[in-house]
Coordinates of C-alpha atoms in Angstrom, one line a residue:
M22 CA -28.7 -10.0 9.6
N23 CA -31.7 -8.5 11.4
K24 CA -33.0 -4.9 11.0
K25 CA -31.0 -3.6 14.0
Q26 CA -27.7 -5.1 12.7
A27 CA -28.4 -3.8 9.2
A28 CA -29.1 -0.3 10.6
A29 CA -25.8 -0.4 12.6
W30 CA -23.9 -1.6 9.5
I31 CA -25.3 1.2 7.3
V32 CA -24.5 3.8 10.0
T33 CA -20.9 2.5 10.3
V34 CA -20.4 2.6 6.5
L35 CA -21.8 6.1 6.2
L36 CA -19.7 7.4 9.1
S37 CA -16.6 5.8 7.5
V38 CA -17.4 7.5 4.1
L39 CA -17.9 10.8 5.9
Y40 CA -14.5 10.4 7.6
I41 CA -12.8 9.9 4.2
V42 CA -14.7 12.9 2.6
F43 CA -14.1 15.4 5.3
G44 CA -10.7 14.0 6.2
N45 CA -9.7 14.5 2.6
R46 CA -10.8 18.1 2.7
L47 CA -9.0 18.7 5.9
A48 CA -5.8 17.0 4.8
K49 CA -5.7 19.0 1.5
Q50 CA -5.9 22.4 3.0
N51 CA -2.2 23.1 2.4
Y52 CA -1.7 20.4 -0.3
I53 CA 0.1 21.4 -3.4
M54 CA -0.4 19.1 -6.3
R55 CA 2.9 18.4 -8.1
D56 CA 1.7 17.2 -11.4
D57 CA 4.3 17.1 -14.2
L58 CA 2.3 17.6 -17.3
S59 CA 5.0 19.3 -19.3
N60 CA 4.6 16.6 -22.0
G61 CA 0.8 16.7 -21.9
V62 CA -1.8 14.4 -20.5
P63 CA -0.9 10.7 -20.9
E64 CA -3.2 8.9 -23.2
K65 CA -4.1 5.2 -23.8
M66 CA -3.4 3.8 -27.2
K67 CA -3.5 0.4 -29.0
V68 CA -0.7 -0.4 -31.5
V69 CA -2.3 -1.2 -34.9
A70 CA 0.8 -1.2 -37.2
I71 CA 4.6 -1.2 -37.0
I72 CA 5.7 1.4 -39.6
D73 CA 9.5 1.1 -39.2
A74 CA 11.2 -1.2 -36.6
E75 CA 14.5 0.5 -37.2
Y76 CA 13.5 4.1 -37.5
E77 CA 16.8 5.3 -36.0
Y78 CA 18.4 4.7 -39.4
A79 CA 15.9 7.0 -41.1
L80 CA 16.6 9.7 -38.6
Y81 CA 20.4 9.5 -38.2
G82 CA 21.6 7.6 -41.2
E83 CA 25.0 6.1 -40.8
D84 CA 25.4 7.7 -37.3
A85 CA 22.4 5.7 -35.9
E86 CA 24.6 3.2 -34.0
A87 CA 26.5 6.0 -32.3
H88 CA 23.3 7.2 -30.7
G89 CA 23.0 3.9 -28.8
E90 CA 19.3 3.5 -29.1
D91 CA 16.7 1.7 -31.1
I92 CA 13.6 3.7 -32.3
V93 CA 10.4 2.0 -33.4
L94 CA 7.9 4.0 -35.5
F95 CA 4.4 2.7 -35.2
E96 CA 0.7 3.7 -35.7
G97 CA -1.7 3.6 -32.8
E98 CA -5.4 4.0 -32.2
F99 CA -6.6 6.1 -29.2
L100 CA -8.8 4.2 -26.8
Q101 CA -10.4 7.0 -24.8
G102 CA -11.4 10.6 -24.7
Y103 CA -12.5 12.7 -27.7
K104 CA -9.7 11.1 -29.8
K105 CA -11.1 7.6 -29.4
G106 CA -11.1 5.7 -32.6
T107 CA -8.6 8.0 -34.4
T108 CA -5.1 7.0 -35.2
A109 CA -1.7 8.8 -34.9
L110 CA 2.0 8.0 -35.4
A111 CA 4.2 7.5 -32.4
V112 CA 7.7 6.4 -31.6
Q113 CA 9.3 4.2 -28.9
R114 CA 12.9 4.8 -27.9
V115 CA 14.7 1.8 -26.5
D116 CA 17.9 3.0 -24.9
E117 CA 20.7 0.4 -25.2
L118 CA 22.4 1.8 -22.1
Y119 CA 19.7 0.4 -19.8
A120 CA 20.6 -2.7 -17.9
V121 CA 17.4 -4.3 -19.2
E122 CA 16.0 -3.0 -22.5
M123 CA 12.4 -2.3 -22.9
R124 CA 10.6 -4.8 -25.1
P125 CA 9.7 -3.3 -28.5
V126 CA 6.0 -2.7 -29.1
E127 CA 4.1 -5.1 -31.1
V128 CA 0.7 -5.0 -32.9
G129 CA -2.1 -5.4 -30.4
N130 CA -0.2 -4.0 -27.4
T131 CA -2.1 -1.5 -25.3
I132 CA 0.3 1.3 -24.2
I133 CA 0.4 4.8 -22.7
V134 CA 1.8 7.7 -24.8
Y135 CA 2.5 11.4 -24.2
S136 CA 3.4 14.3 -26.4
N137 CA 6.9 13.9 -27.9
P138 CA 9.3 16.4 -26.3
D139 CA 12.1 15.7 -28.8
P140 CA 12.1 18.4 -31.6
L141 CA 14.5 16.2 -33.7
I142 CA 11.8 13.6 -34.2
D143 CA 8.9 14.8 -36.3
V144 CA 6.3 12.6 -34.6
R145 CA 3.7 13.9 -32.3
Y146 CA 3.6 11.1 -29.7
M147 CA 6.1 9.2 -27.7
F148 CA 5.8 5.8 -25.9
A149 CA 5.7 6.1 -22.1
E150 CA 4.7 2.7 -20.7
Y151 CA 2.8 -0.5 -21.4
N152 CA -0.7 -0.5 -20.0
R153 CA -0.2 -3.0 -17.2
V154 CA -3.1 -2.1 -14.9
T155 CA -5.8 -3.9 -17.0
I156 CA -4.7 -7.4 -16.0
L157 CA -4.6 -6.3 -12.4
W158 CA -8.2 -5.2 -12.6
V159 CA -9.0 -8.6 -13.9
L160 CA -7.3 -10.3 -11.0
I161 CA -9.0 -7.9 -8.5
A162 CA -12.4 -8.8 -10.1
V163 CA -11.7 -12.5 -9.8
F164 CA -10.6 -12.1 -6.2
A165 CA -13.8 -10.2 -5.4
V166 CA -16.0 -12.8 -7.0
M167 CA -14.3 -15.6 -5.2
L168 CA -14.6 -13.7 -1.9
L169 CA -18.3 -13.2 -2.4
V170 CA -18.8 -16.9 -3.4
F171 CA -16.9 -18.3 -0.4
G172 CA -17.6 -15.5 2.1
R173 CA -21.1 -14.5 1.2
G174 CA -22.2 -11.9 3.6
K175 CA -18.8 -11.8 5.3
G176 CA -17.3 -11.4 1.8
V177 CA -19.3 -8.3 1.2
N178 CA -18.2 -6.9 4.5
T179 CA -14.6 -7.7 3.7
L180 CA -14.8 -5.9 0.3
V181 CA -16.4 -2.9 1.8
S182 CA -13.9 -2.6 4.6
L183 CA -11.0 -3.1 2.2
M184 CA -12.2 -0.3 -0.1
L185 CA -12.7 2.0 2.9
T186 CA -9.2 1.2 4.2
I187 CA -7.7 2.0 0.7
G188 CA -9.7 5.2 0.7
A189 CA -8.4 6.3 4.1
I190 CA -4.8 5.7 3.0
F191 CA -4.9 7.3 -0.4
F192 CA -7.5 10.1 0.2
V193 CA -6.7 11.1 3.7
F194 CA -3.4 9.9 5.1
I195 CA -1.2 10.4 2.0
P196 CA -2.6 13.9 1.1
A197 CA -2.1 14.9 4.8
V198 CA 1.6 13.8 4.6
L199 CA 2.2 15.7 1.3
A200 CA 0.5 18.8 2.8
N201 CA 3.1 18.7 5.7
G202 CA 0.5 17.7 8.3
N203 CA 1.5 16.2 11.6
I204 CA 2.4 12.7 10.4
Y205 CA 2.2 11.2 13.9
L206 CA -1.3 12.4 14.5
W207 CA -2.5 11.4 11.0
A208 CA -1.0 8.0 11.3
I209 CA -2.6 7.3 14.7
S210 CA -6.0 8.6 13.5
T211 CA -5.8 6.5 10.4
C212 CA -4.9 3.3 12.4
A213 CA -7.8 4.0 14.8
Y214 CA -10.2 4.5 11.9
I215 CA -9.1 1.3 10.2
I216 CA -9.4 -0.8 13.4
L217 CA -12.9 0.5 14.3
M218 CA -14.2 0.5 10.8
T219 CA -13.0 -2.9 9.8
L220 CA -14.0 -4.8 12.9
L221 CA -17.4 -3.1 13.2
I222 CA -18.2 -3.7 9.6
V223 CA -17.0 -7.3 9.5
C224 CA -18.4 -8.4 12.9
G225 CA -20.9 -5.8 13.8
Y226 CA -21.5 -4.2 17.3
T227 CA -20.8 -7.4 19.2
R228 CA -18.7 -8.5 22.2
K229 CA -16.4 -10.2 19.7
S230 CA -15.7 -6.9 17.9
L231 CA -15.2 -5.0 21.2
A232 CA -12.7 -7.6 22.5
A233 CA -10.8 -7.5 19.1
I234 CA -10.8 -3.7 19.1
I235 CA -9.4 -3.4 22.6
G236 CA -6.7 -6.0 21.9
C237 CA -5.8 -4.5 18.5
A238 CA -5.7 -0.9 19.7
S239 CA -3.5 -1.8 22.6
G240 CA -1.1 -3.9 20.6
T241 CA -0.7 -1.2 17.9
A242 CA -0.2 1.4 20.6
V243 CA 2.7 -0.7 22.0
S244 CA 4.3 -0.9 18.6
G245 CA 4.1 2.9 18.2
I246 CA 5.5 3.6 21.7
L247 CA 8.3 1.2 21.1
V248 CA 9.3 3.0 17.8
I249 CA 9.4 6.4 19.5
F250 CA 11.4 5.0 22.4
C251 CA 13.9 3.3 20.2
D252 CA 14.4 6.4 18.1
R253 CA 16.2 8.0 21.0
F254 CA 18.8 5.2 21.1
L255 CA 19.1 4.1 17.4
H256 CA 20.1 7.6 16.2
M257 CA 17.9 7.3 13.1
T258 CA 17.9 10.0 10.4
G259 CA 15.0 8.7 8.3
L260 CA 17.2 8.5 5.2
V261 CA 16.7 4.8 4.6
S262 CA 16.7 5.0 0.8
E263 CA 16.9 7.4 -2.2
D264 CA 13.1 7.7 -2.0
S265 CA 13.5 9.4 1.4
M266 CA 15.7 12.1 -0.1
Y267 CA 13.3 12.7 -3.0
L268 CA 10.5 13.0 -0.5
M269 CA 12.4 15.7 1.4
M270 CA 13.1 17.6 -1.8
L271 CA 9.3 17.9 -2.6
N272 CA 9.2 21.0 -0.4
T273 CA 12.7 22.3 0.6
E274 CA 11.3 25.2 2.7
N275 CA 9.1 22.9 4.8
P276 CA 10.4 19.3 4.2
V277 CA 8.5 16.2 5.1
D278 CA 9.4 14.7 8.4
I279 CA 11.0 11.5 7.2
K280 CA 11.6 10.1 10.7
A281 CA 7.8 10.4 11.2
I282 CA 7.4 8.5 8.0
I283 CA 9.2 5.5 9.6
F284 CA 6.8 5.7 12.6
A285 CA 3.8 5.7 10.3
S286 CA 5.1 2.9 8.1
I287 CA 5.7 0.7 11.2
I288 CA 2.3 1.2 12.9
L289 CA 0.4 1.0 9.6
G290 CA 2.2 -2.2 8.8
A291 CA 1.6 -3.6 12.3
V292 CA -2.0 -2.8 12.6
G293 CA -3.0 -5.4 10.0
A294 CA -1.1 -8.2 11.7
V295 CA -2.2 -7.2 15.2
M296 CA -5.8 -6.9 14.1
D297 CA -5.6 -10.4 12.5
V298 CA -4.3 -11.9 15.8
A299 CA -6.8 -10.1 18.0
M300 CA -9.7 -11.1 15.7
D301 CA -8.5 -14.8 15.6
I302 CA -8.5 -15.0 19.4
S303 CA -11.7 -13.2 19.9
S304 CA -13.6 -15.2 17.2
A305 CA -12.2 -18.5 18.4
L306 CA -13.1 -17.8 22.0
S307 CA -16.6 -16.6 21.0
E308 CA -17.2 -19.9 19.1
L309 CA -15.9 -21.8 22.1
K310 CA -18.3 -20.1 24.3
I311 CA -21.2 -20.9 22.0
Q312 CA -20.3 -24.5 21.8
V313 CA -19.5 -24.9 25.5
P314 CA -21.8 -22.4 27.3
D315 CA -20.8 -23.5 30.8
I316 CA -17.1 -22.9 30.2
S317 CA -15.6 -20.8 33.0
R318 CA -13.8 -17.5 32.7
S319 CA -10.4 -18.9 33.6
Q320 CA -10.8 -21.7 31.0
L321 CA -11.6 -19.2 28.3
I322 CA -8.6 -17.1 29.2
K323 CA -6.3 -20.2 29.2
S324 CA -7.7 -21.3 25.8
G325 CA -7.0 -17.8 24.4
F326 CA -3.4 -18.0 25.6
A327 CA -3.0 -21.4 24.0
I328 CA -4.5 -20.2 20.7
G329 CA -2.4 -17.0 20.8
R330 CA 0.9 -18.9 21.3
D331 CA 0.2 -20.9 18.1
V332 CA -0.7 -17.8 16.1
M333 CA 2.2 -15.8 17.4
G334 CA 4.8 -18.1 16.0
T335 CA 3.6 -17.8 12.4
M336 CA 2.6 -14.2 12.6
A337 CA 6.1 -13.0 13.7
N338 CA 7.5 -14.8 10.7
T339 CA 4.9 -13.2 8.5
L340 CA 6.0 -9.7 9.6
I341 CA 9.7 -10.2 9.0
L342 CA 9.1 -11.9 5.6
A343 CA 6.7 -9.2 4.5
Y344 CA 9.1 -6.4 5.3
I345 CA 12.2 -8.1 3.9
G346 CA 10.3 -9.2 0.8
S347 CA 9.1 -5.7 0.1
S348 CA 12.7 -4.4 -0.1
L349 CA 14.5 -7.5 -1.3
S350 CA 16.5 -5.9 -4.1
T351 CA 17.9 -3.2 -1.8
T352 CA 18.7 -5.8 0.9
L353 CA 20.6 -7.9 -1.7
L354 CA 22.7 -4.9 -2.7
L355 CA 23.5 -4.1 0.9
V356 CA 24.6 -7.7 1.6
A357 CA 26.6 -7.8 -1.6
Y358 CA 28.5 -4.6 -0.9
N359 CA 29.0 -5.0 2.8
S360 CA 31.4 -7.8 3.7
S361 CA 31.3 -6.9 7.4
P362 CA 28.2 -8.2 9.3
L363 CA 28.9 -5.6 11.9
L364 CA 28.5 -2.8 9.4
L365 CA 25.6 -4.5 7.6
F366 CA 23.4 -4.9 10.7
N367 CA 24.1 -1.3 11.7
T368 CA 22.9 0.1 8.3
E369 CA 19.9 2.2 8.9
M370 CA 17.7 0.5 6.3
I371 CA 18.3 -2.9 7.9
I372 CA 17.7 -1.5 11.3
V373 CA 14.4 0.0 10.2
E374 CA 13.3 -3.3 8.6
L375 CA 14.2 -5.2 11.8
L376 CA 12.5 -2.6 14.0
Q377 CA 9.3 -2.9 11.9
A378 CA 9.2 -6.7 12.5
I379 CA 10.2 -6.4 16.2
A380 CA 7.7 -3.6 16.9
G381 CA 4.9 -5.5 15.2
S382 CA 5.8 -8.7 17.1
F383 CA 5.7 -6.8 20.4
G384 CA 2.2 -5.5 19.4
I385 CA 1.1 -9.1 18.7
L386 CA 2.7 -10.3 21.9
L387 CA 0.7 -7.9 24.0
S388 CA -2.6 -8.2 22.1
I389 CA -2.7 -12.0 22.8
P390 CA -3.0 -11.9 26.6
L391 CA -5.1 -8.7 26.6
T392 CA -7.6 -9.9 24.0
S393 CA -7.9 -13.2 26.0
L394 CA -8.5 -11.4 29.2
V395 CA -11.1 -9.1 27.7
C396 CA -12.8 -12.1 26.1
G397 CA -12.9 -13.8 29.4
V398 CA -14.6 -10.8 31.0
L399 CA -17.0 -10.1 28.2
Y400 CA -18.0 -13.7 27.3
A401 CA -18.4 -14.9 30.8
D402 CA -20.7 -12.1 31.7
K403 CA -24.3 -13.0 30.7
K404 CA -25.5 -9.5 30.5

């Protein structure tokens, strides 16, 4: 990377960070934080001793079985904050009515506790959840190291773009939605930011990036237009699951536009796949031009079409499998309780899943010829 490329990279990263910082401030203007801290701030604790694995008998005596729950009394050591190193008693309630019972805590487990809300149990802390995120951080660290080892400079660019993408989603787009902003505009701006930031950081200010940006932006726009067009004929309400109803109940006076949430989820899901295809074609044709400098414009375009046809077949499958896989449990329930295929395939949730895959596939379909045409124009031009 020469000095000019390095300067362009730094400018792109700084502008991306500024977008997240100022976008977060703008998005949070009417944002109301809905923290539920009625039981205090959750704290991390390590189990150091099991005091009583059948504490329910000490509490309820002979009536313990009638309560339908197992209670474990244990001692834990705090792992953070001003309480770090101190110990306290806590209880874990395992309700027997749950379809799958929570595994009782054991010595050495790292858990999350909160203040005990039950006045009948004279213990200050209550088990909330197992601390599961630590192993995920380990996996993320291993992934990052492998990415740097195999990708080197490109690996660094990939990690930076990934962190900035996550920042845009969680610090700009989501706060904007919860602040009852215009979801359509915020979704479009977020997709535009992700496309520009990712391709410019990964590939720099090159013809390859420009071709991929044009192809990806056009394909994503087609996906969005198709969703808006189909909404007029599919009679969608936006209530695809219980989560949609809970989202509406966050602010009953000015509820979240759940139909716009469908639009946002589709284009945000499509932008990654379309960008992948556009970059594949742009990069492949760029390498072809380097290896065969005398290749004609028409040959470049034909090569792009040939590459795109191969990529399209697998990418369409990727989209449908990703969307169905993300909601597999709900899909299984719908199939189990709907014996009629006619009713099943007219269920709004299934329609939305299929629309996501179809809209994304349309975006890929358009991005292939457009990216190939742009590459033919840009790469054949010697200026």
